[in-house]
mmCIF file of C-alpha atoms in Angstrom:
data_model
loop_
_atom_site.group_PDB
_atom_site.id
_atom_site.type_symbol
_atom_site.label_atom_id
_atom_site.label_comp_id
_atom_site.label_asym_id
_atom_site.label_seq_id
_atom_site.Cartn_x
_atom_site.Cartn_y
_atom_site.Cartn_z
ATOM 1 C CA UNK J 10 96.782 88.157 120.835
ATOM 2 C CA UNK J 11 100.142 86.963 119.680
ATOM 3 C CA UNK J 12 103.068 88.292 122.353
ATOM 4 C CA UNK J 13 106.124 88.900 122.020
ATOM 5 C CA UNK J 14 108.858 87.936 124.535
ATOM 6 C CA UNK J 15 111.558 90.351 125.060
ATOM 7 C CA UNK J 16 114.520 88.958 127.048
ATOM 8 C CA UNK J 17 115.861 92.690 127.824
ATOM 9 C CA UNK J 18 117.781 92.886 131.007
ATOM 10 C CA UNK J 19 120.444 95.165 132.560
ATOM 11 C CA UNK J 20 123.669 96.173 131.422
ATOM 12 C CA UNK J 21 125.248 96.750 128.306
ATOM 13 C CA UNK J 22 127.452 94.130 126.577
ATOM 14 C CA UNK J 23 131.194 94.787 125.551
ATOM 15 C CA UNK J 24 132.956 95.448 122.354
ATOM 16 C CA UNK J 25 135.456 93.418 120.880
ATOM 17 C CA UNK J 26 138.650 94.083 122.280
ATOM 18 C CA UNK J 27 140.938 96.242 120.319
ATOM 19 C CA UNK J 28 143.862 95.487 118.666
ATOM 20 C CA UNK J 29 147.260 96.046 119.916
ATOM 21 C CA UNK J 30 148.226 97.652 116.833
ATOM 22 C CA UNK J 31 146.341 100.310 114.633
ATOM 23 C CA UNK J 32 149.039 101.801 111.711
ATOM 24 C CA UNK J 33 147.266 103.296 109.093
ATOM 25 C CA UNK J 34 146.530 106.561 109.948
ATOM 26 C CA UNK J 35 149.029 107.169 112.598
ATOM 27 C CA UNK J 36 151.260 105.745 109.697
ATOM 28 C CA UNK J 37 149.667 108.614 107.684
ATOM 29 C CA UNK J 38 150.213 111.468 109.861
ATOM 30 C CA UNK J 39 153.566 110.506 110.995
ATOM 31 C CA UNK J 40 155.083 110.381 107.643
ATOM 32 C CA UNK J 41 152.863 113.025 106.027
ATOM 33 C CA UNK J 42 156.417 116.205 106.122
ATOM 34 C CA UNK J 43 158.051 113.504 104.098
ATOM 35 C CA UNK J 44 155.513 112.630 101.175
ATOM 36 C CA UNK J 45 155.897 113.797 97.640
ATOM 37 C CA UNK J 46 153.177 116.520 97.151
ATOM 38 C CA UNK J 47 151.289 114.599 95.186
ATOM 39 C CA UNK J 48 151.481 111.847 97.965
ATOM 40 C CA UNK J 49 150.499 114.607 100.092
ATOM 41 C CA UNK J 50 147.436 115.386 98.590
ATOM 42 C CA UNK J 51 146.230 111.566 98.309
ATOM 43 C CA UNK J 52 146.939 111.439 102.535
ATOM 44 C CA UNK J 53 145.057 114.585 103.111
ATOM 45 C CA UNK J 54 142.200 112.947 100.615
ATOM 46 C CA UNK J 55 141.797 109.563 102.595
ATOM 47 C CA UNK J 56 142.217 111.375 106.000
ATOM 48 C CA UNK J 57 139.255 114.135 105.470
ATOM 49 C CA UNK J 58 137.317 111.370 103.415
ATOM 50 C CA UNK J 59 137.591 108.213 105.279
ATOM 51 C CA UNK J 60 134.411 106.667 104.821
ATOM 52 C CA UNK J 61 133.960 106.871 101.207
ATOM 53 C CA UNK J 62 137.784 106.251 99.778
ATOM 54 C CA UNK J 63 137.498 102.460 100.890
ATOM 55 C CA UNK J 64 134.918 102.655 98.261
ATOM 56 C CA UNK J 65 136.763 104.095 95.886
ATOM 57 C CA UNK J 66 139.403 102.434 93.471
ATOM 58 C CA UNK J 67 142.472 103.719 92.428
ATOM 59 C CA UNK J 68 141.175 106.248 89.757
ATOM 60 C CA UNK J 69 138.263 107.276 91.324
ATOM 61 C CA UNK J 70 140.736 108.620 94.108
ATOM 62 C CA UNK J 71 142.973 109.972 91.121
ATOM 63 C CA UNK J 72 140.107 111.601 89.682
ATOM 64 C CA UNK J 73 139.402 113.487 92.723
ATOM 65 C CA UNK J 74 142.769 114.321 93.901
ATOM 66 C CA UNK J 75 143.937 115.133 90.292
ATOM 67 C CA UNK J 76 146.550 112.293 89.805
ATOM 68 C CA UNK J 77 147.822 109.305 88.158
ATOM 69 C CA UNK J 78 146.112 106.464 89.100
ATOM 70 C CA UNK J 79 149.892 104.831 88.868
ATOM 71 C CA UNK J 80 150.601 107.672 91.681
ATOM 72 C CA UNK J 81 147.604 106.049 93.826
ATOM 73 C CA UNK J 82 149.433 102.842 93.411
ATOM 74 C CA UNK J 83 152.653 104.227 94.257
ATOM 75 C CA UNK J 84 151.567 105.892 97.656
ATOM 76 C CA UNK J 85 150.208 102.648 98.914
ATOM 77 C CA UNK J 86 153.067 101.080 97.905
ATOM 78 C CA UNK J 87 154.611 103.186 99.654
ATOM 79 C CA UNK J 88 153.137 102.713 103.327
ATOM 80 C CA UNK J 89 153.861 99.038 102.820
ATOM 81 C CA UNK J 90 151.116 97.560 100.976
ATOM 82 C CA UNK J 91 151.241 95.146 98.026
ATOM 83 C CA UNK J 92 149.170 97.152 95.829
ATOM 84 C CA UNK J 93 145.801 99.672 96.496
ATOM 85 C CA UNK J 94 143.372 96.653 96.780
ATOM 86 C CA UNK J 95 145.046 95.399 99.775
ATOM 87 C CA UNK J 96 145.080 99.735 101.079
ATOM 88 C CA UNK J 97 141.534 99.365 100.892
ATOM 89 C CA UNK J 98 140.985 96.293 102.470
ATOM 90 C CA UNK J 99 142.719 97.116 105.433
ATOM 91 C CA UNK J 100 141.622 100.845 105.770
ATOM 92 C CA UNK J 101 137.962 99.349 105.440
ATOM 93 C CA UNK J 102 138.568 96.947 108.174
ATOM 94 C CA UNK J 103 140.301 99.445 110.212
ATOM 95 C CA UNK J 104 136.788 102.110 109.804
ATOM 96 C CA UNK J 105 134.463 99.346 110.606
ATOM 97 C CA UNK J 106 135.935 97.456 113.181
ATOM 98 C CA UNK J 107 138.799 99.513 115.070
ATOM 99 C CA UNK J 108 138.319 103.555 115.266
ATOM 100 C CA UNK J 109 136.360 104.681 118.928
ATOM 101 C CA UNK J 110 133.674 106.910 118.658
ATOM 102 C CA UNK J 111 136.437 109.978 119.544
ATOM 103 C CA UNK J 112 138.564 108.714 116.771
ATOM 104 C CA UNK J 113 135.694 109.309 114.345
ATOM 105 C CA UNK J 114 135.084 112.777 115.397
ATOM 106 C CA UNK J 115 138.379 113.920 115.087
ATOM 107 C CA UNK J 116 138.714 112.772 111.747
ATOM 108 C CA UNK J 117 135.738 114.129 110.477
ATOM 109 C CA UNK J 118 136.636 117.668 112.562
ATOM 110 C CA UNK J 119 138.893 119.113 110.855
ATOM 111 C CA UNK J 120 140.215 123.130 112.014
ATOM 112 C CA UNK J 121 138.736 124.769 109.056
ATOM 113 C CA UNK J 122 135.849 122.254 108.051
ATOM 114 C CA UNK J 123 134.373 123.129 111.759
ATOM 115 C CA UNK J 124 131.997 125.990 110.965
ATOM 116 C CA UNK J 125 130.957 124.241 107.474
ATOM 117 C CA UNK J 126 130.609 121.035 109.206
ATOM 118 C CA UNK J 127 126.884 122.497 109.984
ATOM 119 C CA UNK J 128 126.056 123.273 106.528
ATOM 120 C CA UNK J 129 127.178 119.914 104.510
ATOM 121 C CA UNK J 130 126.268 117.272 107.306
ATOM 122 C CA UNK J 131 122.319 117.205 105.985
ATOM 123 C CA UNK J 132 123.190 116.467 102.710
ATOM 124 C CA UNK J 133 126.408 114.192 103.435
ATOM 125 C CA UNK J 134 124.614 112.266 105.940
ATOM 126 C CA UNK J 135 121.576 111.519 103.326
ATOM 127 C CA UNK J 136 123.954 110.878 100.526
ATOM 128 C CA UNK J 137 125.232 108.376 102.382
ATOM 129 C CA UNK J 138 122.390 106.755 103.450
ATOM 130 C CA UNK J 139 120.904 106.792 99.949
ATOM 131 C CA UNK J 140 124.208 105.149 98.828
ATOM 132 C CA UNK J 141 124.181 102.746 101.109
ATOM 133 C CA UNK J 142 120.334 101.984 100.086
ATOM 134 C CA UNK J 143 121.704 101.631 96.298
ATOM 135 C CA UNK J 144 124.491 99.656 97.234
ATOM 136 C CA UNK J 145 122.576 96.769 99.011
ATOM 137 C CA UNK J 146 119.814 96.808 96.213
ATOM 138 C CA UNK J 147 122.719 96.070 93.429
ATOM 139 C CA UNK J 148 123.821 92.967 95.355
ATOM 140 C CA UNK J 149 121.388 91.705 96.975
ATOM 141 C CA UNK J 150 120.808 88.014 97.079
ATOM 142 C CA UNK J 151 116.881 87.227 96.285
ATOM 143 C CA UNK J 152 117.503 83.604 96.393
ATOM 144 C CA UNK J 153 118.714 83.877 100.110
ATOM 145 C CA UNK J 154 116.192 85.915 101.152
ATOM 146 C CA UNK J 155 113.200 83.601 99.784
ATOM 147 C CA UNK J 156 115.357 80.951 101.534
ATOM 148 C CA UNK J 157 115.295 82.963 104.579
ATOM 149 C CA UNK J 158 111.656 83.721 104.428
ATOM 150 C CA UNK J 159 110.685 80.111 104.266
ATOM 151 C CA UNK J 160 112.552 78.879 107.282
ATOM 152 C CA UNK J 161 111.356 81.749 109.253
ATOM 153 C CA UNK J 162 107.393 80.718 108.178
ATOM 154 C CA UNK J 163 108.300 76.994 109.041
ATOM 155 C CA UNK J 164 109.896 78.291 112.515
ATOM 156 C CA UNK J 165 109.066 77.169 115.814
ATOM 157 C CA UNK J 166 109.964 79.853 116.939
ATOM 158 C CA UNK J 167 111.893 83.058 115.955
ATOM 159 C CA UNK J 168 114.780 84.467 118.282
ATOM 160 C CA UNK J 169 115.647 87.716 117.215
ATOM 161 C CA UNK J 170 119.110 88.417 118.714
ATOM 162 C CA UNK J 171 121.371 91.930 118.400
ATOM 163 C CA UNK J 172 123.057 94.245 120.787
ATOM 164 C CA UNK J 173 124.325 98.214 121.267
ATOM 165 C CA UNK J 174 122.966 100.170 118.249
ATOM 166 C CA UNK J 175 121.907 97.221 116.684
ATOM 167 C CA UNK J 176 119.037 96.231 119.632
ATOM 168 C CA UNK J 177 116.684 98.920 117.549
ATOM 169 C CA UNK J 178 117.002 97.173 114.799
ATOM 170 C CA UNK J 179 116.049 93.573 116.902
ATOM 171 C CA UNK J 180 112.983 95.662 118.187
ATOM 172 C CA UNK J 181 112.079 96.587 114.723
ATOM 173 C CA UNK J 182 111.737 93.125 113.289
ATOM 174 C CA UNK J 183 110.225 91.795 116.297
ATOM 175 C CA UNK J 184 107.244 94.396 116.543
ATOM 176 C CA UNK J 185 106.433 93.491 112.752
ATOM 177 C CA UNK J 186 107.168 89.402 113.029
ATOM 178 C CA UNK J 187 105.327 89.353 115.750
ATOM 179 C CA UNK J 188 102.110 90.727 114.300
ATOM 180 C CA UNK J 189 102.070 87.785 111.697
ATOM 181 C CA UNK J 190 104.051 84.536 113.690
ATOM 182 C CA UNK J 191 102.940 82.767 116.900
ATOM 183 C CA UNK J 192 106.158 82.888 118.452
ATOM 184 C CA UNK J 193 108.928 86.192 118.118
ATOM 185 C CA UNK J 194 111.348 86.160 120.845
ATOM 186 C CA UNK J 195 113.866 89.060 120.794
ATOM 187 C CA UNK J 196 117.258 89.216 122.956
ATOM 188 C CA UNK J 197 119.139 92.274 122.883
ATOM 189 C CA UNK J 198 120.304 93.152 126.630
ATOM 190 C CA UNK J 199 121.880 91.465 129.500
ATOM 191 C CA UNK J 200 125.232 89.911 129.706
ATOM 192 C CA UNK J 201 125.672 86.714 131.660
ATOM 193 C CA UNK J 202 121.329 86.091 132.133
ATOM 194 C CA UNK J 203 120.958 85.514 128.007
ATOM 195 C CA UNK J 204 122.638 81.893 128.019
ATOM 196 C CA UNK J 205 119.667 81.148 130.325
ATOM 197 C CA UNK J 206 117.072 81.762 127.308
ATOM 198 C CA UNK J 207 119.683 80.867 124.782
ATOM 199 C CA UNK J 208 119.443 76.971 126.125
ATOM 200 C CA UNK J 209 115.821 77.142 125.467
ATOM 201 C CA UNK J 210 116.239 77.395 121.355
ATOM 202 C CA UNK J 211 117.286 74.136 119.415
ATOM 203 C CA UNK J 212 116.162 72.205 116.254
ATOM 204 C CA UNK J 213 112.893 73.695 114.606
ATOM 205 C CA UNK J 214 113.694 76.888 115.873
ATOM 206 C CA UNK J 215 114.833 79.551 113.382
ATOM 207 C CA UNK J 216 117.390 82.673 115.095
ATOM 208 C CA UNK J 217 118.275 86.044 113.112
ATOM 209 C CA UNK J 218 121.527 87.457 114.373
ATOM 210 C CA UNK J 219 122.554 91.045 113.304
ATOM 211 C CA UNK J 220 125.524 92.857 113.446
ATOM 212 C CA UNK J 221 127.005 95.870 112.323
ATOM 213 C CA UNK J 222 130.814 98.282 112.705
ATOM 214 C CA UNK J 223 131.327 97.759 115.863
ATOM 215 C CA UNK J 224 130.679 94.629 116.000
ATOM 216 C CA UNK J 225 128.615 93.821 119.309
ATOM 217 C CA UNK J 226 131.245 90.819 120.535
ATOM 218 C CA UNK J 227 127.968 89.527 122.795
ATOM 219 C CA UNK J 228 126.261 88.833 119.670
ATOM 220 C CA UNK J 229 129.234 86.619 118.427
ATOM 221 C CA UNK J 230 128.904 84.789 121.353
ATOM 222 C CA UNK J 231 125.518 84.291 121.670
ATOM 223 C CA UNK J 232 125.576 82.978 117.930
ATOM 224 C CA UNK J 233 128.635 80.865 118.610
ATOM 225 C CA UNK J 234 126.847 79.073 121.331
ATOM 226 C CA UNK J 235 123.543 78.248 119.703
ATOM 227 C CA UNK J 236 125.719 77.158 116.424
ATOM 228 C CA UNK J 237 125.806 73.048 117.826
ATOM 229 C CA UNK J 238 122.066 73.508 119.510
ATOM 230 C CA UNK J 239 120.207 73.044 116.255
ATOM 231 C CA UNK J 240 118.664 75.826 115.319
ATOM 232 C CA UNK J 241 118.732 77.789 111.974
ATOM 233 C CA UNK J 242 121.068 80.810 111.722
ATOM 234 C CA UNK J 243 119.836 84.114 109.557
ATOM 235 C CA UNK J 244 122.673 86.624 109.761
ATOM 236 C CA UNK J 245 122.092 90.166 108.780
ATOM 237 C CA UNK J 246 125.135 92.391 108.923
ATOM 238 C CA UNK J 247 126.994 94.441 106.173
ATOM 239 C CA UNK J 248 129.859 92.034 104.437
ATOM 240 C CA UNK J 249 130.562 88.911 103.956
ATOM 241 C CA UNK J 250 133.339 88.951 106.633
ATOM 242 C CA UNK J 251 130.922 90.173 109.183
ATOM 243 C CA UNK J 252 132.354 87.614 112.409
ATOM 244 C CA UNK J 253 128.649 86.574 112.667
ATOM 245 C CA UNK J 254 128.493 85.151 109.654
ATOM 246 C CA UNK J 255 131.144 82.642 110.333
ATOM 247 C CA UNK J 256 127.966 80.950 112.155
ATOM 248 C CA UNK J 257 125.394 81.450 109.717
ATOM 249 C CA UNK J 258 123.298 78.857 107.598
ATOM 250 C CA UNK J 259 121.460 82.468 105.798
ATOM 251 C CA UNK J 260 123.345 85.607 105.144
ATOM 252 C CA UNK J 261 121.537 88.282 103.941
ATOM 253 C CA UNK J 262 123.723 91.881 103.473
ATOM 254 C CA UNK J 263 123.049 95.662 103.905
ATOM 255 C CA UNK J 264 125.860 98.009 103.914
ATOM 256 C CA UNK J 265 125.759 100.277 106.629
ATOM 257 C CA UNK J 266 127.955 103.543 107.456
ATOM 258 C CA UNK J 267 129.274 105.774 110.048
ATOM 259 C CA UNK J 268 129.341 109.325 109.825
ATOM 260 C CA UNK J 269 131.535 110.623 112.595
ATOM 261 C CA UNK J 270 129.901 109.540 115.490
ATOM 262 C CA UNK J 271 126.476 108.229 114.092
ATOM 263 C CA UNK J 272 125.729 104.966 113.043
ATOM 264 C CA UNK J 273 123.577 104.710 110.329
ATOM 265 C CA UNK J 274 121.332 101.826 109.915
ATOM 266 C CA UNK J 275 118.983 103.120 107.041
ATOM 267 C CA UNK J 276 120.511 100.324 104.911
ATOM 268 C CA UNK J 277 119.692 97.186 107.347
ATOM 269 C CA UNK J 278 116.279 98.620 108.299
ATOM 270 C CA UNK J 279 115.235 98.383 104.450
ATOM 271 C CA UNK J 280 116.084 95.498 104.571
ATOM 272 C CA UNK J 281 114.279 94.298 107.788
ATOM 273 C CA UNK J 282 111.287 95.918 106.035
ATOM 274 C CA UNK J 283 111.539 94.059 102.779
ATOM 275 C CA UNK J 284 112.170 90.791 104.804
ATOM 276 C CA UNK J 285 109.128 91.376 107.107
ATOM 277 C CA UNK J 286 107.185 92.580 103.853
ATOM 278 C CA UNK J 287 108.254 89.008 102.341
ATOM 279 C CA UNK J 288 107.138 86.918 105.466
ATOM 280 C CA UNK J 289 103.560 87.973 105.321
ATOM 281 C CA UNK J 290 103.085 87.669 101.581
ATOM 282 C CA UNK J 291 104.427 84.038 101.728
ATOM 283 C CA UNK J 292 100.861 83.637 103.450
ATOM 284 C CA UNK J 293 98.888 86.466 102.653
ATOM 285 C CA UNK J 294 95.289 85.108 103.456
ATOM 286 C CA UNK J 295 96.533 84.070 106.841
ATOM 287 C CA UNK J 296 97.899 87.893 107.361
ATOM 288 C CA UNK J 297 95.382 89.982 106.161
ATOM 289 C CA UNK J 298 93.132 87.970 108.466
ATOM 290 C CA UNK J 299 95.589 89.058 111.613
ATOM 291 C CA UNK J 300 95.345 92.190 110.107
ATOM 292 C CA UNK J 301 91.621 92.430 109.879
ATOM 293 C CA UNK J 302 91.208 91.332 114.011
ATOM 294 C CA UNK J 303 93.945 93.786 114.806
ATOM 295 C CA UNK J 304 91.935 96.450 113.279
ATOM 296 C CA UNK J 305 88.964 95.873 114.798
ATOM 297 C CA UNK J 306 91.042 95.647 117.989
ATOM 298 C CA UNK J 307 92.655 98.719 117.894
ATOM 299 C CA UNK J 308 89.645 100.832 117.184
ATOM 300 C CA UNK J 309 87.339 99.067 119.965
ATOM 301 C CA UNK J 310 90.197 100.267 121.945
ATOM 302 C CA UNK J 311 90.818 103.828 120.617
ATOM 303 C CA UNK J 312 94.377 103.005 119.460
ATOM 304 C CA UNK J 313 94.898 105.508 116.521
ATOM 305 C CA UNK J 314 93.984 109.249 116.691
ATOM 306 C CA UNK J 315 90.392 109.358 115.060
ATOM 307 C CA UNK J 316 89.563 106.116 116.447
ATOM 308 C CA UNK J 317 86.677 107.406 118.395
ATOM 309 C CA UNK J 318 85.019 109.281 115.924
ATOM 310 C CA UNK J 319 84.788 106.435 113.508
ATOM 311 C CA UNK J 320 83.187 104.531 116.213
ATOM 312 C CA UNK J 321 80.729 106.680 116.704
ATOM 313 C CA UNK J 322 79.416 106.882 112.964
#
């Protein structure tokens, strides 16, 4: 049987360090007496709906509030900003990279959304998720991922590397690679004890990196180290901007979101499964013959309910 080696050890890993500064929505709330009304209205719009309006251009947010898009302009003007592209920019950087887990349920808590809070969050939550399927599908790159899928066939061997929320997305891939590679390593604990399996990957060797708001600042290390060692980088994470991908050789992209204190990953585990999907058809005889061993495998050894009675007939 093919095994898998999973470098999981104690400890979690820490964040990136925050800031010393975070302005917008402090900015927001401080000056909110003193807006215009229709100002007003646009504040109370990007405060209650924070993860969509970095989404959302100028007259989409108009639309909704039920002004001017040259009013939209004007209140990000007004808080300093050179126009409503760069308001997005930074509030979308701010979402993803900046507000604590508290931060996000406060923002999504409002008094008098509390008792409906119960009622929406179903449907928000799998709106969102089913945007942020759409989303990746309308820009993803096929090219990179075919160039992706042949370096991971040609690999040595496959390190699979991610921390925090994003570990069940490294045990994910790995269960799946491993079924059709000979070698699927995955690292997604420890602190100091990874660099001693990180110096055992070089040239030949292919790693996928992932990394998703908040961004895991062990995986940025990890991937900064193994940068000179030779191998081939895959990132998967949700923008171009990502920090990983300031390492990679591969991106590939899948837009992930938070809904108060929930990470969603729906996005990024598509993908995995398209990616996985992708590895075993590049050698399909070769995989349904794993396949075909595994099966007989698992039902000599009773693995699936019903198992037992298909033995016996």
């Amino acid at each position: 049987m093919r095994q898998i080696t999973e470098m999981n050890q104690s400890s979690d890993t820490k964040q990136d360090s925050k800031p010393e500064l975070r302005d917008i929505f402090a900015e927001i709330k401080e000056r909110y007496k003193g807006l215009s009304k229709s100002h007003k209205k646009i504040a109370a719009f990007v405060m209650k709906n924070y993860e969509k309006a970095p989404d959302m251009s100028a007259i989409k947010v108009a639309q909704h509030v039920k002004v001017s898009e040259a009013t939209v302009v004007r209140f990000a003007l007004s808080l300093g900003y050179e126009g409503y592209p760069e308001f997005r920019k930074a509030l979308k950087n701010e979402i993803n990279s900046k507000l604590t887990t508290v931060e996000r349920i406060n923002m999504t808590l409002g008094d008098e959304e509390k008792e409906k809070l119960m009622q929406r969050s179903v449907a928000a939550v799998l709106k969102s998720d089913i945007n942020s399927i759409n989303g990746t599908l309308e820009s993803f790159d096929y090219e990179a991922l075919r160039q992706c899928v042949d370096l991971i066939r040609g690999a040595g061997k496959v390190v699979i590397i991610g921390f925090r929320t994003t570990s069940l997305l490294t045990e994910h891939l790995g269960y799946y690679l491993n079924l059709i590679l000979d070698d699927v390593r995955v690292i997604n604990h420890g602190v100091t004890d990874i660099y001693e399996h990180l110096i055992k990957i070089g040239e030949g060797d292919v790693v996928i990196a992932m990394s998703f708001p908040r961004y895991a600042q062990k995986t940025y290390e990890a991937v900064e180290f193994l940068k000179n060692r030779g191998p081939k980088i895959i990132t998967i994470s949700d923008n171009e901007h990502a920090p990983i991908n300031e390492f990679a050789d591969h991106k590939l992209i899948a837009k992930s979101n938070v809904y108060s204190f929930v990470d969603s990953l729906v996005a990024p585990l598509s993908l995995i499964n398209a990616l996985v999907v992708a590895v075993g058809f590049k050698n399909i005889k070769e995989t349904k013959q794993t396949f075909n061993e595994l099966e007989e495998i698992w039902k000599e050894h009773y693995i699936y309910t019903g198992d037992e009675f298909v033995k016996d007939l």
